[in-house]
Coordinates of C-alpha atoms and ligand atoms in Angstrom, one line a residue:
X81 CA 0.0 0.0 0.0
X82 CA 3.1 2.3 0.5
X83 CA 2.5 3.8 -2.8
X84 CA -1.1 4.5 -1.9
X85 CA -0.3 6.0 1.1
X86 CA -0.3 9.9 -0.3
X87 CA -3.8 8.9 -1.6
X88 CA -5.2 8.2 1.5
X89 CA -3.8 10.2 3.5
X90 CA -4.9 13.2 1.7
X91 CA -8.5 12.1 1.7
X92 CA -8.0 11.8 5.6
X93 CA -7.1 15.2 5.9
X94 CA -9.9 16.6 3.8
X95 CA -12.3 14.9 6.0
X96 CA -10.5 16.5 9.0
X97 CA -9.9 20.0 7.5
X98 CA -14.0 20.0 6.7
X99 CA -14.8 18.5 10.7
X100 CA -12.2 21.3 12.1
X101 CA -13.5 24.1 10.3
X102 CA -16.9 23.3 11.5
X103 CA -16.0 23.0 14.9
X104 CA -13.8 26.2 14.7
X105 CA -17.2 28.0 14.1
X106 CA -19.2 26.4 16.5
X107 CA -21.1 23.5 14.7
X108 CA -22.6 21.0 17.0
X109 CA -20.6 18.3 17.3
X110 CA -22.8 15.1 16.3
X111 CA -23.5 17.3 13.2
X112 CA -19.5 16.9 12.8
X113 CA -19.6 13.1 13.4
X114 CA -21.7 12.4 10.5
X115 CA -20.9 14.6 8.4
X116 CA -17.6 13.5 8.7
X117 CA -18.3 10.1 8.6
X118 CA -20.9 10.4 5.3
X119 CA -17.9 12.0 3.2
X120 CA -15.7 9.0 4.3
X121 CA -19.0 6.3 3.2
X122 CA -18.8 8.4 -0.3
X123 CA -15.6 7.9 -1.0
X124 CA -14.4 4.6 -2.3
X125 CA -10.7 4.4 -0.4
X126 CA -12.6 3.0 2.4
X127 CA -14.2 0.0 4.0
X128 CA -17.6 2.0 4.5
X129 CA -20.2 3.2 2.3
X130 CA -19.0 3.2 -1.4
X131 CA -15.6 0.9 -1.2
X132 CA -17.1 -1.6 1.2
X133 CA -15.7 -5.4 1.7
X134 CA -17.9 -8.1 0.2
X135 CA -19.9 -10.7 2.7
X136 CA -19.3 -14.3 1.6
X137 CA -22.3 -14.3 -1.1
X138 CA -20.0 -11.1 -2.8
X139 CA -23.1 -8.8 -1.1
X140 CA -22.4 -5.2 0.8
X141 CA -24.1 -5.3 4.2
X142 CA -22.9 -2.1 6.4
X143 CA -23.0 -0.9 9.7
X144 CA -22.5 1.9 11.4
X145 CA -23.4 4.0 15.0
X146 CA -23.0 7.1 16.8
X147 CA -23.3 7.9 20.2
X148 CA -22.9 11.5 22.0
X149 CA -21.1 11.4 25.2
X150 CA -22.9 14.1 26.9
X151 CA -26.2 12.4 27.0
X152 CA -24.9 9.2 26.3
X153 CA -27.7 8.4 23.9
X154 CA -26.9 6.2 20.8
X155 CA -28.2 5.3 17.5
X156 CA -26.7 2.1 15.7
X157 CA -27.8 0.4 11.9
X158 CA -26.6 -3.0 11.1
X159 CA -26.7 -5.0 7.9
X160 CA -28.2 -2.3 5.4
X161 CA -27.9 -3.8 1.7
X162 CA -29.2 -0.4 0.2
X163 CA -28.7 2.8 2.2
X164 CA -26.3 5.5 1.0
X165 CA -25.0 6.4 4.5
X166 CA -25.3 4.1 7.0
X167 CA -24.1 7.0 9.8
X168 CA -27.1 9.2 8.7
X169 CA -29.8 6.5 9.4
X170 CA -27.7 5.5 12.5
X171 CA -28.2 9.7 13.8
X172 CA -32.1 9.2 12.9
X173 CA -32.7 6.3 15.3
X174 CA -30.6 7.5 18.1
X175 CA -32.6 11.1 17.6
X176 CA -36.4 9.5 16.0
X177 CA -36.7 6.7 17.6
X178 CA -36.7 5.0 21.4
X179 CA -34.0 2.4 20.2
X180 CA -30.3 1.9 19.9
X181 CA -29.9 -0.6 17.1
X182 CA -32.3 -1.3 14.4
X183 CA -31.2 -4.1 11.7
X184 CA -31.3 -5.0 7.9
X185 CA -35.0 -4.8 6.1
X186 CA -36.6 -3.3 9.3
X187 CA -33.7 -0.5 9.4
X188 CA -34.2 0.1 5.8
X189 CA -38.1 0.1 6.3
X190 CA -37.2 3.3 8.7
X191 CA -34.7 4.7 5.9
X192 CA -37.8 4.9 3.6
X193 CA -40.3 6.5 6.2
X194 CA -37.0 8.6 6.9
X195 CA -36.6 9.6 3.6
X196 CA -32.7 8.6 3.2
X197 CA -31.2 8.1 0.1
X198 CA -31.3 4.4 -1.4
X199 CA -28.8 2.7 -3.9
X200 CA -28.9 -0.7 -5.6
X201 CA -26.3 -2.7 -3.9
X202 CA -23.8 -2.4 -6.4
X203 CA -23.2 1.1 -6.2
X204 CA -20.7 0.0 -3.3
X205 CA -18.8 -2.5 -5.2
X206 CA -16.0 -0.8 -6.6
X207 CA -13.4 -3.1 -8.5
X208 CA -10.5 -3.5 -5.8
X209 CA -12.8 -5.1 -3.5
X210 CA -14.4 -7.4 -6.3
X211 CA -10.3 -8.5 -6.7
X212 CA -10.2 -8.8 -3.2
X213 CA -12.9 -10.9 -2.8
X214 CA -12.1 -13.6 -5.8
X215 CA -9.0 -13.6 -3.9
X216 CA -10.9 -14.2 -0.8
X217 CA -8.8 -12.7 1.4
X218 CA -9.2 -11.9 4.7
X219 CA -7.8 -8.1 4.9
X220 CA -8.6 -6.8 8.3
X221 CA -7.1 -3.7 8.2
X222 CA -9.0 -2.4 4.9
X223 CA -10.1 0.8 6.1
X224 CA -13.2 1.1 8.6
X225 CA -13.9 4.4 9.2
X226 CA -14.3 6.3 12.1
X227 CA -14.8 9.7 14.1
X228 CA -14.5 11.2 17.1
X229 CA -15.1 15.3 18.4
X230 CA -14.5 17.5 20.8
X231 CA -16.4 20.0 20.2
X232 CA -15.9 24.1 21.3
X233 CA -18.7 23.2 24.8
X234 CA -16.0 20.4 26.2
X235 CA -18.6 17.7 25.0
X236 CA -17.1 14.8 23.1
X237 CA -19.1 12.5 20.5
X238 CA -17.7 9.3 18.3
X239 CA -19.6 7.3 15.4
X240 CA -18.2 4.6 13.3
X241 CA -18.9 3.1 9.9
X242 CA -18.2 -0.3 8.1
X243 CA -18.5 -2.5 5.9
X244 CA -17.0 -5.1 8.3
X245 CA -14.6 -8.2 7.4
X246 CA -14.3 -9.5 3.9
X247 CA -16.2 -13.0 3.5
X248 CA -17.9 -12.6 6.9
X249 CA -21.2 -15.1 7.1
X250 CA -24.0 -13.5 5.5
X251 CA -26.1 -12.1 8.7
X252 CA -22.6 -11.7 10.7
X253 CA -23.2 -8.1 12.4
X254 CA -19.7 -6.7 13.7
X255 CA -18.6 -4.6 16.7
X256 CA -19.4 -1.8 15.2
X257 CA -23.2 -1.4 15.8
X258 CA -22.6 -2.8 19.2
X259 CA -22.4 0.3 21.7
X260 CA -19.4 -0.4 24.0
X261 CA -17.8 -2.9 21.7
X262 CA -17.2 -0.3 18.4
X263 CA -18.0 2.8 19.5
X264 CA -18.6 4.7 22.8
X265 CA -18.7 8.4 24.1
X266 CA -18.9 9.5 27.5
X267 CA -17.8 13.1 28.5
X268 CA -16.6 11.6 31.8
X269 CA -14.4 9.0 29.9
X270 CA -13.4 9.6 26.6
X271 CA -15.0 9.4 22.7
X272 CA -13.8 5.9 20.9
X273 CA -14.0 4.4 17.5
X274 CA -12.7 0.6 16.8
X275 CA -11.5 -1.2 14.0
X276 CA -10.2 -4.7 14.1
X277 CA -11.2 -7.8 13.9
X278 CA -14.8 -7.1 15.9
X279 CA -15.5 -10.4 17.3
X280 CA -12.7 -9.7 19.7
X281 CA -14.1 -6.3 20.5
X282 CA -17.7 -7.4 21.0
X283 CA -16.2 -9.6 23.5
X284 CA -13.8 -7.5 25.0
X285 CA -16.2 -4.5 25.2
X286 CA -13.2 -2.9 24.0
X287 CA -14.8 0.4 23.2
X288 CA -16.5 0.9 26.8
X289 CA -13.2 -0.5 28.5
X290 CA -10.9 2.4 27.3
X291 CA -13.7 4.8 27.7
X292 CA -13.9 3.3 31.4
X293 CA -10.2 2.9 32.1
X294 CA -9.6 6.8 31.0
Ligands
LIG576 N1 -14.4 -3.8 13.1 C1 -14.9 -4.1 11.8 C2 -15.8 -5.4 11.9 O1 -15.4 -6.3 12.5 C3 -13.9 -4.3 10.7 C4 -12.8 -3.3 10.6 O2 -12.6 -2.5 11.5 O3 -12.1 -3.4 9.6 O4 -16.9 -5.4 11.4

């Protein structure tokens, strides 16, 4: 990847130049997190959104949550097949709904009512991940994405986005959707964003734990 590194890392610092300026003039912070995390789904460098790892029947299924740390209310999606921006729909359940996690066709059924943006399923394949997946190779470190703020009120706020692990078992959901395993915010503790393999997080409560140990 050494040669690709220029690539990405410039697409990194757009996404932070756009969440720093609009934090440097006062933007809520959860607006930061997804739109932040929506410009990351969109473009095809990453394992989120558009650029997404295959599950093992070479289908897209995407996760994603967000959770602000000074209310400690969350809003997770797993398993979407056809919604743009996973983090946008994850926002709309933490902020329209009384749940924390809604899943494939009945999370989609709240896209619709929501009025997201749908896409057939192949508007997330991009070729390097159809080589990948003939391949069929397990690359864990392809590229989850993942934000955190602090915003200009001392309030911090983290959200995460994925596509999860190449060939994973249709159905698998991830750490990523899993508040405490992926993703976690707490102004008391700290905002976190995982990637890894996410079996080991889900089990570790990894997010939570470094929130807790902080
Ligand atoms: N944590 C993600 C998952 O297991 C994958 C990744 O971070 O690359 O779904």
């Amino acid at each position: 990847m050494a040669e690709k590194a220029a690539e990405y890392h410039a697409a990194l610092d757009a996404v932070l130049e756009l969440g720093y300026c609009a934090l440097t003039e006062g933007a809520n912070g959860m607006d930061v997190v997804v739109q932040c995390l929506t410009a990351l789904e969109n473009d095809p460098h990453f394992n989120a959104g558009k650029g997404a790892v295959f599950n093992d029947q070479g289908v897209v299924e995407l996760d994603a949550s967000v959770m602000d740390g000074a209310t400690l209310k969350a809003g997770a999606v797993a398993g979407l097949q056809h919604v743009k921006n996973p983090a946008k729909l994850a926002r709309l359940v933490m902020d329209s709904t009384v749940h924390v996690l809604l899943m494939s066709d009945g999370a989609e059924a709240f896209a619709k009512v929501q009025g997201q943006e749908f896409v057939d399923n192949e508007y997330f394949l991009t070729p390097r991940r159809k080589e990948q997946y003939q391949r069929w190779e397990a690359n864990k470190k392809n590229g989850t994405v993942g934000v955190v703020v602090l915003d200009r009120e001392g309030n911090v706020y983290a959200g995460t986005s994925t596509g999860g692990m190449m060939g994973k078992k249709y159905g698998r959901v991830g750490d990523v959707p899993i508040i405490g395993a992926g993703t976690y915010a707490d102004n008391q503790g700290a905002a976190v964003s995982c990637t890894g393999h996410g079996e080991y997080s889900i089990r570790n409560n990894v997010a939570f734990q470094i929130n807790a140990r902080m």
